[in-house]
Coordinates of C-alpha atoms and ligand atoms in Angstrom, one line a residue:
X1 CA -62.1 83.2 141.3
X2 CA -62.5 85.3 138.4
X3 CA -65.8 85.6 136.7
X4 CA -65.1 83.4 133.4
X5 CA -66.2 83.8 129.8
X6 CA -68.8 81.6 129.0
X7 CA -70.0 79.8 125.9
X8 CA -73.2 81.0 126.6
X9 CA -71.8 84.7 125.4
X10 CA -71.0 83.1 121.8
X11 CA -73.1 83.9 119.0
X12 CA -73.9 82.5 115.6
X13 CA -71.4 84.7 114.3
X14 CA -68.6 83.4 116.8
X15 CA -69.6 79.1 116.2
X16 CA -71.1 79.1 112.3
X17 CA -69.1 76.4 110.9
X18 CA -66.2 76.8 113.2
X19 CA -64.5 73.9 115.0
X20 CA -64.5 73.7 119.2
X21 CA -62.6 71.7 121.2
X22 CA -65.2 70.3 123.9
X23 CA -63.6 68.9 127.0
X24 CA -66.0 66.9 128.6
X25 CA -66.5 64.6 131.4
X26 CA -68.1 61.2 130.0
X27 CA -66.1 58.9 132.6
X28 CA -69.0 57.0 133.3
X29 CA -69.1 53.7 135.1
X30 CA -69.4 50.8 132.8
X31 CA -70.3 47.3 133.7
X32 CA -68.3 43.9 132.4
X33 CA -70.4 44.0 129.6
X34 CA -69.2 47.8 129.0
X35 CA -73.5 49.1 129.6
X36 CA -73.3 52.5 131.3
X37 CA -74.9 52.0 135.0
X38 CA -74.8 55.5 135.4
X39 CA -75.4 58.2 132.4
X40 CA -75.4 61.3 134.8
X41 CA -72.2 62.5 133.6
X42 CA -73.3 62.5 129.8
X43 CA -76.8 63.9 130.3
X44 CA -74.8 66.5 132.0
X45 CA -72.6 67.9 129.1
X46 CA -75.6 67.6 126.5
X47 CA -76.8 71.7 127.3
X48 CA -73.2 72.9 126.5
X49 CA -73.0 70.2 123.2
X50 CA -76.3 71.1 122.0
X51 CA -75.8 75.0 122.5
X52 CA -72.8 74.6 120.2
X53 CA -74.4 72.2 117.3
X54 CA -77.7 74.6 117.3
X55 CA -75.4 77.7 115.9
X56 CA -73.8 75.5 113.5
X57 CA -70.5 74.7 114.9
X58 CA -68.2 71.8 114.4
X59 CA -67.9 69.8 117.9
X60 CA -65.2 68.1 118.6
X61 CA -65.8 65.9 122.0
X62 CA -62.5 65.0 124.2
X63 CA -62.8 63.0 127.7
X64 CA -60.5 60.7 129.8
X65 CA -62.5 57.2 131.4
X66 CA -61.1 55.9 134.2
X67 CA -57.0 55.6 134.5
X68 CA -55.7 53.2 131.7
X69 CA -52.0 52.8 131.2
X70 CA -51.4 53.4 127.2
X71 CA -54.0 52.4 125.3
X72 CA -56.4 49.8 126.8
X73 CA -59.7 48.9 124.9
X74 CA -61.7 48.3 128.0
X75 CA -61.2 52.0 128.5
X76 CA -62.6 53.0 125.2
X77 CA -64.8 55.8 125.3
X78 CA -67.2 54.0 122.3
X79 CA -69.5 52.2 123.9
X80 CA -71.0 55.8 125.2
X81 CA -71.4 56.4 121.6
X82 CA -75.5 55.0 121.2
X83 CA -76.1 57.2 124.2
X84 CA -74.8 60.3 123.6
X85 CA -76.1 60.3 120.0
X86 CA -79.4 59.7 121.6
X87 CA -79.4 62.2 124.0
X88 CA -78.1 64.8 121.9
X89 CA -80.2 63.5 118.9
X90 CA -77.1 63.6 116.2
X91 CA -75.4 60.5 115.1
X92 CA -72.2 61.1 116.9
X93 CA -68.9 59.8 114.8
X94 CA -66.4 58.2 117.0
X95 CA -62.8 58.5 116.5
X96 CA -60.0 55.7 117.0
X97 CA -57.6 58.0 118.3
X98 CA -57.4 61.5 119.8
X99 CA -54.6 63.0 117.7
X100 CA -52.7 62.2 114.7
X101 CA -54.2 61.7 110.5
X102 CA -57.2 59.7 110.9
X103 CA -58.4 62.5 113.6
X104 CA -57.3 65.2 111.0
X105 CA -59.6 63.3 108.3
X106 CA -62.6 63.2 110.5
X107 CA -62.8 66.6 111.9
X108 CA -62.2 67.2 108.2
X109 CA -65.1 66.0 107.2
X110 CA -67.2 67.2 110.2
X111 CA -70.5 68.8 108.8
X112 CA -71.6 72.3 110.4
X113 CA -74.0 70.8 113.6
X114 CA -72.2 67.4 113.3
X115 CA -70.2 65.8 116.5
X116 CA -67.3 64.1 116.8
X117 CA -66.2 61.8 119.6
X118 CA -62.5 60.8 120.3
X119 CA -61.3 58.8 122.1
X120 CA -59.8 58.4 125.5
X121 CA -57.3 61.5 126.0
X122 CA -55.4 59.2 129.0
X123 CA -54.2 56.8 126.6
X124 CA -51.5 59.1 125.9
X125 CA -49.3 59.7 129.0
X126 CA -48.8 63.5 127.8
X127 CA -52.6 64.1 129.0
X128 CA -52.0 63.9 132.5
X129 CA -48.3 65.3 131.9
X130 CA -49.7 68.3 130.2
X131 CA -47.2 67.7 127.7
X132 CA -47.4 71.3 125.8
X133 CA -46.7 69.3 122.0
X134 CA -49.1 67.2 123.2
X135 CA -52.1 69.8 123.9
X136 CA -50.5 71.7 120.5
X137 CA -51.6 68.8 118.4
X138 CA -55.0 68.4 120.3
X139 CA -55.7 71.9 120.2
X140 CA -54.9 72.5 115.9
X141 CA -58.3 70.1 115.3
X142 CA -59.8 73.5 116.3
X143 CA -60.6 77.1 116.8
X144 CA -61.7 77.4 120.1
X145 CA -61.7 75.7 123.5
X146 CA -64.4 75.3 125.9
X147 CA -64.4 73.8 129.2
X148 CA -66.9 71.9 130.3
X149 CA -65.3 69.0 132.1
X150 CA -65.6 70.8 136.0
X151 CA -65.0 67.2 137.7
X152 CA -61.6 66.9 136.2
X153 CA -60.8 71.0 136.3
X154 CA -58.6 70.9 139.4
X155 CA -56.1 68.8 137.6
X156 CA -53.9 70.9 134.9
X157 CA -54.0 68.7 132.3
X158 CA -53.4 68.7 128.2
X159 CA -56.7 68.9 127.1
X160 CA -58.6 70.5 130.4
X161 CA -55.6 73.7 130.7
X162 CA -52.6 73.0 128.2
X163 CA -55.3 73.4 125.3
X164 CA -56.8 76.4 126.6
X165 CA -52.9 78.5 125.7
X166 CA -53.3 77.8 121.8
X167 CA -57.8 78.4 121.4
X168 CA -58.8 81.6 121.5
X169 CA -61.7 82.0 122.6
X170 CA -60.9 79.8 125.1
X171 CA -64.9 79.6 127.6
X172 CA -66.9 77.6 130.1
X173 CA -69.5 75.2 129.3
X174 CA -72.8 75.4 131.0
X175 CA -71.8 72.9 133.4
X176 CA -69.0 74.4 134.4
X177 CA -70.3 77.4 134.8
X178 CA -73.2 76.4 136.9
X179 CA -71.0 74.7 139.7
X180 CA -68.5 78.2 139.8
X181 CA -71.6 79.8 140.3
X182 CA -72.5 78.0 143.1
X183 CA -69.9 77.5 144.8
X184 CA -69.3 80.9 144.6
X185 CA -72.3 82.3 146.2
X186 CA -73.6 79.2 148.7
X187 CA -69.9 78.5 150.9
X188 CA -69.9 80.7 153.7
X189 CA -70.6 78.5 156.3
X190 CA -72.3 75.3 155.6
X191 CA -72.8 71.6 157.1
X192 CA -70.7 68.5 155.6
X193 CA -72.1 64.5 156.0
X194 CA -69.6 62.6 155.6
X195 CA -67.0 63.3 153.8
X196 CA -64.8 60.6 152.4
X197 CA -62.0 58.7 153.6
X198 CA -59.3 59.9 150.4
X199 CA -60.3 63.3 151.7
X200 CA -58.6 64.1 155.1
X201 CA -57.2 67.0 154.4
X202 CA -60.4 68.2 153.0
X203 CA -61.8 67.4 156.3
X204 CA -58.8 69.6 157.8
X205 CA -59.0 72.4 155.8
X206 CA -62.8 72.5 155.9
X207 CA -62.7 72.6 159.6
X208 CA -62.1 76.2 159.5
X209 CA -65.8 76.4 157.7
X210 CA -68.1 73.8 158.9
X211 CA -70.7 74.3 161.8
X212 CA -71.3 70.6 161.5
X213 CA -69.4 67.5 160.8
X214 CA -71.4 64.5 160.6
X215 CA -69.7 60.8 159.7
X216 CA -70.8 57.8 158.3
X217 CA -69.7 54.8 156.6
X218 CA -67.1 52.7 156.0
X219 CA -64.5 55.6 157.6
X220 CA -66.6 56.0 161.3
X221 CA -64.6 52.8 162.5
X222 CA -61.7 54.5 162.1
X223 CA -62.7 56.9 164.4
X224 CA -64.2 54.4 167.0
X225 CA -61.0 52.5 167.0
X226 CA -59.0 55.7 167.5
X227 CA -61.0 56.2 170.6
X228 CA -60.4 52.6 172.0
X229 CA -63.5 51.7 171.5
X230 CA -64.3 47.7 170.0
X231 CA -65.0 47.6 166.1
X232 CA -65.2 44.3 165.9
X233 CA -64.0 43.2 162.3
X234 CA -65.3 46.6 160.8
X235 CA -63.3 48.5 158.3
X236 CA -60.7 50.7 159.7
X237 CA -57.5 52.4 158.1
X238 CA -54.9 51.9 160.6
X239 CA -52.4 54.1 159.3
X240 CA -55.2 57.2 159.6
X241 CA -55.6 56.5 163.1
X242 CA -53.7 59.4 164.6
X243 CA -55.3 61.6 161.9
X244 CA -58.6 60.9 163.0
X245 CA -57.3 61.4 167.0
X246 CA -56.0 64.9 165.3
X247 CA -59.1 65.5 163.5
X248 CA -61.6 65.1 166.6
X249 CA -58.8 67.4 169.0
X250 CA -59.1 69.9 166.1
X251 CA -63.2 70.0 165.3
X252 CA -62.9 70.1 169.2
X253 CA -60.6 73.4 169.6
X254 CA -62.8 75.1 166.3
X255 CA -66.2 74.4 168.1
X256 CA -67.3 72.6 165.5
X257 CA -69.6 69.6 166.4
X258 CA -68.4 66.2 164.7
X259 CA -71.6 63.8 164.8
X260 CA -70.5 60.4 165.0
X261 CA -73.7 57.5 165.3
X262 CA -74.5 56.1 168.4
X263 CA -75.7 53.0 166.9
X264 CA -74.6 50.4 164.1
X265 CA -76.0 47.9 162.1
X266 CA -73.8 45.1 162.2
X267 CA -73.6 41.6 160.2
X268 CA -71.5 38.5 160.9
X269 CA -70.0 38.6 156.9
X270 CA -69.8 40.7 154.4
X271 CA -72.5 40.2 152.2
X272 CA -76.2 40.7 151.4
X273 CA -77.4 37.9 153.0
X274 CA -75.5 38.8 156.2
X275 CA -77.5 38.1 159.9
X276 CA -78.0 41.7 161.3
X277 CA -78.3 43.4 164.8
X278 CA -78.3 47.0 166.0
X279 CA -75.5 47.4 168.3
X280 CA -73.9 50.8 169.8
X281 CA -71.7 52.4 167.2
X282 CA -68.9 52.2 170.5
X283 CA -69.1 48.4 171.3
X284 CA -69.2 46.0 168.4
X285 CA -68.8 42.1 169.5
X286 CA -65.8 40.2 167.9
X287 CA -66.7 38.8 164.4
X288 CA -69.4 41.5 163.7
X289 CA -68.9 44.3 161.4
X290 CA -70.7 47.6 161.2
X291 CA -72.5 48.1 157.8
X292 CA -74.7 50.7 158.4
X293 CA -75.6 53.4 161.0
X294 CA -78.3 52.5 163.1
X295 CA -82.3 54.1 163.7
X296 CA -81.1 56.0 166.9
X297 CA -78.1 57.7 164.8
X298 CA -80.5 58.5 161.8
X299 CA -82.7 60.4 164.2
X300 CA -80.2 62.4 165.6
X301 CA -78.4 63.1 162.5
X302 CA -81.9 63.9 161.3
X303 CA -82.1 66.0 163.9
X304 CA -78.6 68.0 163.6
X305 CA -79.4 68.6 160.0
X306 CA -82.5 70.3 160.7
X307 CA -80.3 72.9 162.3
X308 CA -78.5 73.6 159.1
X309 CA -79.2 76.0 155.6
X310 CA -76.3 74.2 153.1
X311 CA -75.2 70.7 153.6
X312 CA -73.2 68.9 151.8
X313 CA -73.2 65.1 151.3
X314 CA -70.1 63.1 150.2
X315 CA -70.1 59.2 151.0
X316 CA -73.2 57.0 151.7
X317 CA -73.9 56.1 155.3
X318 CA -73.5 52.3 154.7
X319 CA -73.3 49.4 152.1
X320 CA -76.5 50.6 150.4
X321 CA -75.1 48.0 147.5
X322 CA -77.3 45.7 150.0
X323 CA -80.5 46.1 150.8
X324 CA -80.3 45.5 154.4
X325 CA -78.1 47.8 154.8
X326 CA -79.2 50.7 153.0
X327 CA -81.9 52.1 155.4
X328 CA -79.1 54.9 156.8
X329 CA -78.4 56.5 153.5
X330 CA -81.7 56.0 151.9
X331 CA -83.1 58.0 155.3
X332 CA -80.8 60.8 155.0
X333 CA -81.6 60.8 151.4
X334 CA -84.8 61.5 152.1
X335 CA -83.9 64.2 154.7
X336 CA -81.9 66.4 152.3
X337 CA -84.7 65.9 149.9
X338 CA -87.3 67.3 152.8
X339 CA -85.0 69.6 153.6
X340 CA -84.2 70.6 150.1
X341 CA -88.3 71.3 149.7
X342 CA -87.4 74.2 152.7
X343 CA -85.3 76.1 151.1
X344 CA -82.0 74.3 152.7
X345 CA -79.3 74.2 149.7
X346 CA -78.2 70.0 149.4
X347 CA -75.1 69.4 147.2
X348 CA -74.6 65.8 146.4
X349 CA -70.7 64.9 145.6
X350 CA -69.1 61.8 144.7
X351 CA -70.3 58.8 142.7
X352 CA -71.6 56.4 145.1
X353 CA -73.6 59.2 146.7
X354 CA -75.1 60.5 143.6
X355 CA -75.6 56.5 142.6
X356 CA -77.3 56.3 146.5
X357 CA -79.8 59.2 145.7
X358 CA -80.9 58.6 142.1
X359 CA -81.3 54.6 143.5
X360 CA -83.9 56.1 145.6
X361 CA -85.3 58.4 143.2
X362 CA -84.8 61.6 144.9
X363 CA -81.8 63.4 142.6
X364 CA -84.2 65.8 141.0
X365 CA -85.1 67.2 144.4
X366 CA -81.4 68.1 145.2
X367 CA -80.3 71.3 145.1
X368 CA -77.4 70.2 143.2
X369 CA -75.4 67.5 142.0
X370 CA -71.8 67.3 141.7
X371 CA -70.7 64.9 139.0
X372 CA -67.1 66.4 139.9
X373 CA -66.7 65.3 143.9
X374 CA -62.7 66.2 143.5
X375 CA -62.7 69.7 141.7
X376 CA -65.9 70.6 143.9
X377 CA -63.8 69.8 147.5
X378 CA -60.9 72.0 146.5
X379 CA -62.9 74.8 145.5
X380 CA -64.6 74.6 148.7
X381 CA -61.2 74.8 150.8
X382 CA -60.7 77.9 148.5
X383 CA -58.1 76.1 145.5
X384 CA -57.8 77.8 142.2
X385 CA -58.7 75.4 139.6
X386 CA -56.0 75.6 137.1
X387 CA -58.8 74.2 134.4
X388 CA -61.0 76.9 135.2
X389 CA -57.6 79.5 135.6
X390 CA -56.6 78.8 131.7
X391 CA -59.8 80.6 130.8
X392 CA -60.8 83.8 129.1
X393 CA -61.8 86.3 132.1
X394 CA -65.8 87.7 131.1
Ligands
ADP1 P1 -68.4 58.4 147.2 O1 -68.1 57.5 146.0 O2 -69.8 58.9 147.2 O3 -67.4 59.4 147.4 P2 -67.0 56.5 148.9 O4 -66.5 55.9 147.7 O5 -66.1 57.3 149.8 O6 -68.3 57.4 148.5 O7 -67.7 55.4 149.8 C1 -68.7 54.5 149.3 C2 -68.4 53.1 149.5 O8 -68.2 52.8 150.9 C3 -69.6 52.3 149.1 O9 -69.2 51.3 148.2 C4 -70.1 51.6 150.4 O10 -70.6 50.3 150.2 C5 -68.9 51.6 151.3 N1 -69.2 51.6 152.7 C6 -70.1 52.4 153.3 N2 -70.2 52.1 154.6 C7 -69.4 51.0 154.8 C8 -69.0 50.3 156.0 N3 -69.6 50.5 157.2 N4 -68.1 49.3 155.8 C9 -67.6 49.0 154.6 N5 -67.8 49.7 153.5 C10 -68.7 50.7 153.6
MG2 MG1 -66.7 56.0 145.6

């Protein structure tokens, strides 16, 4: 992909008092109570936000949070308000609406430095439509367009491509930037954990690069079962049965190892205060299910990774939401982060991995941390990301 212009190039001259469309990625996860459990994706577009207010300009914030249909409160993107004025140490001002007079008013009033929040850009089907009157209206609140929202730039949406035809200049964010960079220099070949189960094509594709395909979780039964092995009452997809037959017959043919654990932690229910055993990964008894992999597997995984420079985790290893069976992933956790110390490159993607790995206090030691697990997967089976297409070439 193109080397892309980045806001990093603007100057005081180009942001004084101007106004820039900001399209973040603030779809946090919010409890019932609508607290943030997880504020990754916010601390992660404050560089690009705080570039922009230090020369002065006029930012005007735009995100989607989670998939409402029309306009649904409990997707409201105010209750990230308190935070993100904290972090970015400006009262931010939060809009009711994303387009339309009272929008017009605010950004009106906008002071040079000032932010402006609005809210949730899926509440209007044209978003995700990439309705071109639609990204007209979102785009005339500014003068220029930057990109900072990487996790959602694989979909060509209003406000992540449709925008990016009317602003000029239209430039990455920070964040953006970083993860092109990355994934620009560190995919040659590289080592995959687990990638998840709405991924199998990205498993497919990625085939032709992987030295190493190691699985765990909730999708390994899947596998097991497909081998006619006993699961027991484990989770398995049976519609992706012959896929993961085809899968294993292809990593096969590519010479490409695919790691599956030997041994299981299994419990008789669902739940945290399940009874446990260790069982092998091929023979669960009836009425158990397989929660986690077992000390066996995480030696040998431990082992296979030691083998490998870039590795890429996607998916935890078990239901780490329990404590008893959160030993797997908190293990390899701490294998990437030893690893990482060596110079091996660890991207964490997805949001219950990156939720597994700050739970054990190790995120810092990553090499990197994808907040954007879809965008991330199809640059790595080579995609163009038509969010990252739509702007300016450096
Ligand atoms: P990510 O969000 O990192 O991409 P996924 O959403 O694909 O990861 O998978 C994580 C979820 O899978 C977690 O909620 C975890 O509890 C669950 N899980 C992991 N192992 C199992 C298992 N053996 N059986 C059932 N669910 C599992
Ligand atoms: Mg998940």
């Amino acid at each position: 992909m193109a080397t892309k212009k980045s806001v990093g190039s603007l100057t005081e001259a180009d942001l004084k008092g101007k106004r820039v469309f900001v399209r973040v990625d603030l779809n946090v996860p919010l409890d019932d109570n609508f607290n943030i459990t997880d504020d990754t994706r916010i601390r992660a577009a404050v560089p690009t936000i705080k570039y922009l207010i230090g020369y002065g300009a006029k930012v005007i914030l735009a995100s989607h949070l989670g998939r409402p249909k029309g306009v649904m409160p409990k997707f409201s993107l105010k209750p990230l308000v308190p935070r993100l004025s904290e972090l970015l140490g400006v009262e931010v001002k939060m809009a009711n609406d994303c387009i339309g007079e009272e929008v017009v008013k605010l950004v009106s009033e906008l002071p040079a430095g000032g932010v402006l929040l609005l809210e949730n850009v899926r509440f209007y089907k044209e978003e995700e439509k990439n309705d071109p009157d639609f990204a007209k209206k979102l785009a005339s609140l500014a003068d220029l367009y930057v990109n900072d929202a990487f996790g959602t730039a694989h979909r060509a949406h209003a406000s992540t491509e449709g925008v990016a035809k009317y602003l000029k200049p239209s430039v990455a964010g920070f964040l953006t930037q970083k993860y092109l960079a990355e994934f620009d220099t560190n995919f040659n070949r590289f080592s995959i954990l687990n990638l998840f189960n709405q991924y199998p094509t990205v498993i497919e594709s990625l085939l032709e690069k992987v030295d190493l395909l190691l699985l765990g979780g909730g999708m390994i039964f899947t596998f097991y079962k497909a081998q006619g092995h006993a699961v027991g009452s484990s989770l398995v997809e049976e519609d992706k049965l012959d896929l993961a037959t085809s899968l294993m017959e292809k990593a096969k043919a590519k010479g490409v190892s695919l790691l599956l654990p030997s041994d299981v932690v299994a419990a008789d229910k669902f739940a945290a205060d399940a009874n446990s055993k260790v069982v092998p990964a091929s023979g669960i008894p009836d009425g158990w299910m397989g929660l986690d992999i077992g000390p066996d597997s995480i030696k040998s995984f431990s082992e296979a990774l030691d083998t490998t420079k870039t590795i890429i985790w996607n998916g935890p290893m078990g239901v780490f939401e329990f404590d008893k069976f959160a030993a797997g992933t908190e293990a390899i956790a701490k294998k990437l982060a030893e690893l990482s110390g060596k110079g091996v490159t660890t991207i964490i993607g997805g949001g219950d991995s990156v939720a597994a790995v700050e739970k054990v206090g190790l995120a810092e030691k990553m090499s990197h941390i994808s907040t954007g697990g879809g965008a991330s997967l199809e640059l790595l089976e080579g995609k163009q990301l038509p969010g990252v297409l739509a702007l300016d070439d450096a």
